């Protein structure tokens, strides 16, 4: 079925159908839903080449993935984010361009995309301290949104992020309320912005409760299961071990649990664990009752929001930078309990 046939089937003009599928704000929401439902029913996909010729756009969104010795972005979280963003791109008739490049070729990839007009916008992943990509994309003039934030002027660019500082502050306060005074932080790489903010939240909560930051109970590494296991194993072997762990990923928390059980301790009774849970589609934190108490936020939903905001920025760039902060839920599971006496 082509656009003309779909429009005739709906009793609408081709222009209205096209605008509904491309997310134009002037289309009535009920009409938009009816058009999208009909397009899905008849397996209609817009002709990307025709759209490109008509609009002067490439009808593609770029994602540049650097090859690195650290794999903070090439993990299950990235897959779920792309899944959410891809839903929105497909609905609007956009393709996704993934470019995998060496770390030192990332700048060149952005400049090439801009010069060749191969994409209409860019999503920046894994923002770092003093991230140069924000200034670069402003220079080349490509619309972009950062998934996360960088410690630069937060009003000066578009981003979608989780309130990581507040999430870990709430988690630490919860452990303090349970009587824990010796808490370990197993953070992600603290060259990454999300990890910087999580540590800030952890330290702020300790200060609020008059508790010390204990350097021997702090680690910052790539978030793997073996990292959680080794770090927890070493800490639990100390004369005064931590009674609680605050962990930056569900995968790492599984390693902590392995170390806890290896020592014959029970999670939730002898040792408490709170982790961040990205609510991945195929990697769930238990069933109806979560295994781990967690700060929970959907990466797939972040992908959807990022894609919608970027397409809006492409359509109306004059509206300026757009920001969206997602609050994480603190969900109680089986992994936390009062500090042991």
Short mmCIF file of C-alpha atoms in Angstrom, two decimals:
data_model
loop_
_atom_site.label_atom_id
_atom_site.label_comp_id
_atom_site.label_asym_id
_atom_site.label_seq_id
_atom_site.Cartn_x
_atom_site.Cartn_y
_atom_site.Cartn_z
CA UNK A 1 0.00 0.00 0.00
CA UNK A 2 1.34 3.45 -0.92
CA UNK A 3 0.62 6.85 0.65
CA UNK A 4 -2.17 7.66 -1.84
CA UNK A 5 -3.98 4.40 -1.12
CA UNK A 6 -3.57 4.76 2.65
CA UNK A 7 -4.97 8.31 2.53
CA UNK A 8 -7.95 7.18 0.42
CA UNK A 9 -8.62 4.31 2.80
CA UNK A 10 -8.74 6.75 5.72
CA UNK A 11 -10.69 9.46 3.88
CA UNK A 12 -7.89 11.96 4.52
CA UNK A 13 -5.58 13.99 2.33
CA UNK A 14 -2.10 12.67 1.58
CA UNK A 15 -0.64 15.74 3.27
CA UNK A 16 -2.53 15.07 6.51
CA UNK A 17 -1.47 11.41 6.54
CA UNK A 18 2.15 12.32 5.86
CA UNK A 19 2.17 14.95 8.60
CA UNK A 20 0.55 12.56 11.07
CA UNK A 21 3.20 9.90 10.41
CA UNK A 22 6.00 12.45 10.74
CA UNK A 23 4.82 13.82 14.09
CA UNK A 24 3.83 17.34 13.04
CA UNK A 25 2.22 19.08 16.06
CA UNK A 26 -0.65 20.64 14.11
CA UNK A 27 -2.22 17.20 13.46
CA UNK A 28 -5.06 16.31 15.84
CA UNK A 29 -3.97 13.58 18.27
CA UNK A 30 -6.99 11.36 17.52
CA UNK A 31 -6.22 11.64 13.80
CA UNK A 32 -2.57 10.82 14.41
CA UNK A 33 -3.48 7.67 16.34
CA UNK A 34 -5.92 6.58 13.63
CA UNK A 35 -3.32 7.08 10.89
CA UNK A 36 -0.60 5.22 12.83
CA UNK A 37 -2.99 2.33 13.55
CA UNK A 38 -3.98 2.08 9.87
CA UNK A 39 -0.36 2.25 8.73
CA UNK A 40 0.52 -0.58 11.11
CA UNK A 41 -2.49 -2.65 10.03
CA UNK A 42 -1.60 -2.34 6.33
CA UNK A 43 2.15 -2.67 6.94
CA UNK A 44 2.75 0.76 5.40
CA UNK A 45 6.23 2.26 5.63
CA UNK A 46 6.96 5.74 4.25
CA UNK A 47 9.28 5.87 1.25
CA UNK A 48 12.40 7.27 2.89
CA UNK A 49 13.97 8.31 -0.41
CA UNK A 50 10.84 10.18 -1.47
CA UNK A 51 10.64 11.89 1.92
CA UNK A 52 14.28 12.89 1.64
CA UNK A 53 13.80 14.41 -1.79
CA UNK A 54 10.67 16.27 -0.67
CA UNK A 55 12.08 17.66 2.57
CA UNK A 56 15.79 18.05 1.79
CA UNK A 57 16.57 15.85 4.78
CA UNK A 58 18.50 12.61 4.97
CA UNK A 59 15.75 10.99 7.10
CA UNK A 60 18.42 9.36 9.28
CA UNK A 61 19.68 9.80 12.85
CA UNK A 62 23.32 9.13 13.72
CA UNK A 63 24.73 7.19 16.66
CA UNK A 64 28.55 7.08 16.84
CA UNK A 65 29.94 4.24 18.95
CA UNK A 66 33.65 4.41 19.82
CA UNK A 67 35.61 1.17 20.04
CA UNK A 68 37.30 1.27 23.43
CA UNK A 69 39.13 -0.86 25.94
CA UNK A 70 36.26 0.07 28.25
CA UNK A 71 32.81 -1.09 27.19
CA UNK A 72 30.53 1.18 29.20
CA UNK A 73 28.35 1.87 26.15
CA UNK A 74 28.60 -1.47 24.32
CA UNK A 75 26.49 -3.29 26.89
CA UNK A 76 22.86 -4.42 27.37
CA UNK A 77 21.88 -0.87 28.39
CA UNK A 78 22.80 0.47 24.94
CA UNK A 79 20.69 -2.22 23.24
CA UNK A 80 17.58 -1.30 25.21
CA UNK A 81 18.11 2.42 24.55
CA UNK A 82 18.39 1.81 20.80
CA UNK A 83 15.26 -0.36 20.95
CA UNK A 84 13.24 2.50 22.46
CA UNK A 85 14.65 5.14 20.12
CA UNK A 86 14.15 2.89 17.11
CA UNK A 87 10.41 2.66 17.79
CA UNK A 88 10.11 6.44 17.44
CA UNK A 89 12.41 6.70 14.41
CA UNK A 90 10.45 4.01 12.54
CA UNK A 91 7.12 5.66 13.30
CA UNK A 92 8.40 8.95 11.87
CA UNK A 93 9.98 7.34 8.80
CA UNK A 94 13.58 7.81 9.96
CA UNK A 95 16.43 5.33 9.61
CA UNK A 96 19.20 4.86 12.15
CA UNK A 97 22.87 5.13 11.19
CA UNK A 98 25.26 3.38 13.59
CA UNK A 99 28.91 4.26 13.04
CA UNK A 100 31.51 2.24 14.97
CA UNK A 101 34.87 4.01 15.03
CA UNK A 102 38.17 3.94 16.96
CA UNK A 103 38.28 6.28 19.96
CA UNK A 104 40.55 8.77 18.19
CA UNK A 105 38.33 8.91 15.07
CA UNK A 106 35.11 9.95 16.77
CA UNK A 107 35.47 13.67 15.98
CA UNK A 108 36.12 12.87 12.33
CA UNK A 109 32.96 10.76 12.17
CA UNK A 110 30.80 13.67 13.35
CA UNK A 111 32.42 16.09 10.91
CA UNK A 112 31.97 13.63 8.05
CA UNK A 113 28.28 13.16 8.83
CA UNK A 114 27.76 16.92 8.82
CA UNK A 115 29.71 17.52 5.59
CA UNK A 116 27.95 14.72 3.70
CA UNK A 117 24.50 15.59 5.12
CA UNK A 118 24.10 11.89 5.86
CA UNK A 119 22.10 12.45 9.07
CA UNK A 120 19.65 15.06 10.32
CA UNK A 121 20.65 14.73 13.97
CA UNK A 122 22.96 12.97 16.42
CA UNK A 123 22.60 11.26 19.79
CA UNK A 124 25.70 11.50 22.01
CA UNK A 125 26.19 8.51 24.31
CA UNK A 126 28.24 8.19 27.49
CA UNK A 127 29.08 11.83 28.27
CA UNK A 128 32.39 12.28 30.05
CA UNK A 129 33.99 14.93 32.21
CA UNK A 130 34.88 17.94 30.03
CA UNK A 131 33.30 16.18 27.04
CA UNK A 132 34.53 17.88 23.81
CA UNK A 133 31.76 16.45 21.60
CA UNK A 134 29.20 19.04 22.72
CA UNK A 135 31.30 21.96 21.50
CA UNK A 136 32.17 20.04 18.33
CA UNK A 137 28.54 19.40 17.34
CA UNK A 138 27.65 23.02 18.03
CA UNK A 139 30.49 23.98 15.70
CA UNK A 140 29.41 21.71 12.83
CA UNK A 141 25.77 22.72 13.24
CA UNK A 142 24.11 19.31 13.62
CA UNK A 143 21.09 19.08 15.94
CA UNK A 144 21.99 16.76 18.82
CA UNK A 145 20.81 15.43 22.15
CA UNK A 146 23.01 13.93 24.86
CA UNK A 147 21.86 10.73 26.57
CA UNK A 148 23.07 11.78 29.99
CA UNK A 149 24.77 15.02 30.95
CA UNK A 150 28.28 16.41 31.00
CA UNK A 151 29.58 18.73 33.74
CA UNK A 152 29.30 21.81 31.55
CA UNK A 153 26.61 24.48 31.43
CA UNK A 154 23.39 22.44 31.81
CA UNK A 155 21.28 25.13 30.12
CA UNK A 156 23.39 25.24 26.97
CA UNK A 157 22.51 21.97 25.20
CA UNK A 158 19.77 19.33 24.94
CA UNK A 159 19.85 16.17 27.03
CA UNK A 160 17.82 13.35 28.56
CA UNK A 161 19.15 12.01 31.83
CA UNK A 162 18.29 10.20 35.03
CA UNK A 163 18.66 12.18 38.26
CA UNK A 164 21.61 10.01 39.27
CA UNK A 165 22.67 12.23 42.15
CA UNK A 166 19.25 12.17 43.76
CA UNK A 167 18.82 8.43 43.14
CA UNK A 168 21.99 7.50 45.02
CA UNK A 169 21.35 10.07 47.72
CA UNK A 170 17.95 8.47 48.42
CA UNK A 171 19.45 4.96 48.35
CA UNK A 172 22.19 5.93 50.83
CA UNK A 173 19.69 7.61 53.15
CA UNK A 174 17.57 4.44 53.07
CA UNK A 175 20.57 2.37 54.18
CA UNK A 176 21.34 4.91 56.90
CA UNK A 177 17.72 4.68 58.10
CA UNK A 178 18.24 0.91 58.43
CA UNK A 179 21.16 1.61 60.77
CA UNK A 180 24.06 1.02 58.38
CA UNK A 181 27.14 3.15 59.08
CA UNK A 182 29.80 1.25 57.09
CA UNK A 183 28.64 1.46 53.47
CA UNK A 184 30.60 0.55 50.35
CA UNK A 185 30.18 2.28 46.98
CA UNK A 186 30.94 0.17 43.90
CA UNK A 187 30.63 2.86 41.24
CA UNK A 188 31.05 2.88 37.47
CA UNK A 189 34.00 4.59 35.82
CA UNK A 190 34.21 8.05 37.38
CA UNK A 191 35.39 9.57 34.11
CA UNK A 192 31.71 9.15 33.12
CA UNK A 193 29.23 11.82 34.16
CA UNK A 194 26.58 9.46 35.59
CA UNK A 195 29.16 7.95 37.97
CA UNK A 196 30.37 11.39 39.09
CA UNK A 197 26.82 12.37 40.01
CA UNK A 198 26.14 9.08 41.80
CA UNK A 199 29.20 9.52 43.98
CA UNK A 200 28.11 13.08 44.75
CA UNK A 201 24.72 11.77 45.91
CA UNK A 202 26.35 9.08 48.05
CA UNK A 203 28.68 11.56 49.74
CA UNK A 204 25.90 14.14 50.25
CA UNK A 205 23.76 11.57 52.09
CA UNK A 206 26.66 10.48 54.29
CA UNK A 207 27.34 14.11 55.19
CA UNK A 208 23.64 14.67 55.93
CA UNK A 209 23.70 11.81 58.47
CA UNK A 210 27.09 12.67 59.93
CA UNK A 211 28.71 9.50 58.55
CA UNK A 212 32.26 9.34 57.18
CA UNK A 213 33.22 8.50 53.60
CA UNK A 214 35.44 5.41 53.95
CA UNK A 215 37.99 5.27 51.08
CA UNK A 216 38.70 1.57 51.67
CA UNK A 217 35.06 0.86 50.77
CA UNK A 218 35.06 2.75 47.48
CA UNK A 219 35.75 1.39 43.98
CA UNK A 220 35.32 2.86 40.50
CA UNK A 221 35.64 0.42 37.60
CA UNK A 222 33.93 -0.94 34.52
CA UNK A 223 30.60 -2.41 35.64
CA UNK A 224 31.07 -6.17 35.26
CA UNK A 225 30.04 -9.13 37.40
CA UNK A 226 33.66 -10.02 38.19
CA UNK A 227 34.32 -6.44 39.36
CA UNK A 228 31.48 -6.73 41.88
CA UNK A 229 32.67 -10.13 43.05
CA UNK A 230 36.34 -9.20 43.51
CA UNK A 231 35.67 -5.84 45.17
CA UNK A 232 33.10 -7.26 47.60
CA UNK A 233 35.32 -10.27 48.35
CA UNK A 234 38.22 -8.02 49.31
CA UNK A 235 36.07 -5.68 51.40
CA UNK A 236 34.30 -8.46 53.27
CA UNK A 237 37.67 -9.93 54.23
CA UNK A 238 38.66 -6.77 56.15
CA UNK A 239 38.54 -6.72 59.98
CA UNK A 240 35.60 -4.25 59.99
CA UNK A 241 33.81 -5.00 56.71
CA UNK A 242 30.95 -2.98 55.27
CA UNK A 243 27.43 -4.00 56.23
CA UNK A 244 25.92 -2.57 53.04
CA UNK A 245 26.84 -2.07 49.39
CA UNK A 246 25.56 0.58 46.99
CA UNK A 247 26.22 -0.69 43.45
CA UNK A 248 25.99 1.03 40.05
CA UNK A 249 24.55 -1.83 37.99
CA UNK A 250 22.50 -5.00 38.34
CA UNK A 251 25.25 -7.02 36.68
CA UNK A 252 27.81 -5.83 39.24
CA UNK A 253 25.34 -6.48 42.08
CA UNK A 254 25.17 -10.13 41.03
CA UNK A 255 28.93 -10.34 41.61
CA UNK A 256 28.53 -8.78 45.06
CA UNK A 257 25.84 -11.34 45.90
CA UNK A 258 28.19 -14.16 44.84
CA UNK A 259 30.90 -12.87 47.18
CA UNK A 260 28.40 -12.49 50.04
CA UNK A 261 27.08 -16.04 49.68
CA UNK A 262 30.60 -17.46 49.28
CA UNK A 263 31.35 -16.27 52.83
CA UNK A 264 28.24 -18.00 54.15
CA UNK A 265 26.40 -14.71 54.67
CA UNK A 266 22.78 -14.01 53.76
CA UNK A 267 21.86 -11.07 51.57
CA UNK A 268 19.24 -8.90 53.28
CA UNK A 269 20.09 -10.22 56.75
CA UNK A 270 23.88 -10.07 57.18
CA UNK A 271 24.67 -7.77 54.24
CA UNK A 272 22.41 -5.26 52.49
CA UNK A 273 22.73 -4.39 48.79
CA UNK A 274 21.11 -1.59 46.77
CA UNK A 275 21.79 -1.43 43.05
CA UNK A 276 20.80 0.70 40.11
CA UNK A 277 18.38 -1.19 37.83
CA UNK A 278 18.01 0.01 34.23
CA UNK A 279 14.80 -2.05 33.87
CA UNK A 280 16.06 -3.92 30.83
CA UNK A 281 13.52 -5.77 28.72
CA UNK A 282 15.25 -9.16 28.99
CA UNK A 283 17.25 -8.83 32.23
CA UNK A 284 14.78 -8.37 35.05
CA UNK A 285 15.38 -7.85 38.74
CA UNK A 286 13.31 -10.86 39.81
CA UNK A 287 9.54 -11.28 39.44
CA UNK A 288 6.73 -9.63 41.39
CA UNK A 289 9.08 -9.19 44.37
CA UNK A 290 12.43 -7.73 43.25
CA UNK A 291 15.56 -9.64 44.22
CA UNK A 292 17.49 -6.41 44.81
CA UNK A 293 16.34 -3.18 46.37
CA UNK A 294 17.07 -0.80 43.50
CA UNK A 295 16.97 2.70 42.09
CA UNK A 296 14.96 1.89 38.98
CA UNK A 297 14.70 3.72 35.65
CA UNK A 298 13.75 2.48 32.17
CA UNK A 299 16.48 2.84 29.56
CA UNK A 300 14.01 1.94 26.80
CA UNK A 301 11.79 4.83 27.87
CA UNK A 302 14.84 7.12 27.88
CA UNK A 303 15.46 6.05 24.28
CA UNK A 304 11.88 6.92 23.30
CA UNK A 305 12.04 10.34 25.00
CA UNK A 306 15.43 11.13 23.45
CA UNK A 307 14.23 10.25 19.94
CA UNK A 308 11.02 12.28 20.28
CA UNK A 309 12.94 15.31 21.56
CA UNK A 310 15.56 15.07 18.80
CA UNK A 311 12.94 14.85 16.04
CA UNK A 312 11.23 17.88 17.59
CA UNK A 313 14.55 19.73 17.64
CA UNK A 314 15.09 18.92 13.96
CA UNK A 315 11.60 20.22 13.07
CA UNK A 316 11.77 23.39 15.18
CA UNK A 317 15.42 24.20 15.94
CA UNK A 318 14.50 27.77 16.85
CA UNK A 319 12.92 26.53 20.10
CA UNK A 320 16.39 26.11 21.56
CA UNK A 321 17.89 23.50 23.90
CA UNK A 322 15.51 20.99 25.52
CA UNK A 323 16.16 19.03 28.69
CA UNK A 324 14.37 16.15 30.39
CA UNK A 325 15.28 14.66 33.79
CA UNK A 326 13.86 11.25 34.70
CA UNK A 327 13.48 10.50 38.41
CA UNK A 328 14.44 6.97 39.46
CA UNK A 329 12.07 4.97 41.68
CA UNK A 330 13.44 3.37 44.83
CA UNK A 331 11.93 -0.12 44.77
CA UNK A 332 12.27 -2.37 47.81
CA UNK A 333 13.47 -5.95 47.30
CA UNK A 334 14.87 -8.85 49.27
CA UNK A 335 18.43 -7.52 49.46
CA UNK A 336 18.11 -4.96 52.27
CA UNK A 337 17.43 -5.14 55.96
CA UNK A 338 18.47 -3.61 59.30
CA UNK A 339 22.20 -3.38 59.99
CA UNK A 340 23.37 -6.46 61.93
CA UNK A 341 24.42 -5.87 65.51
#
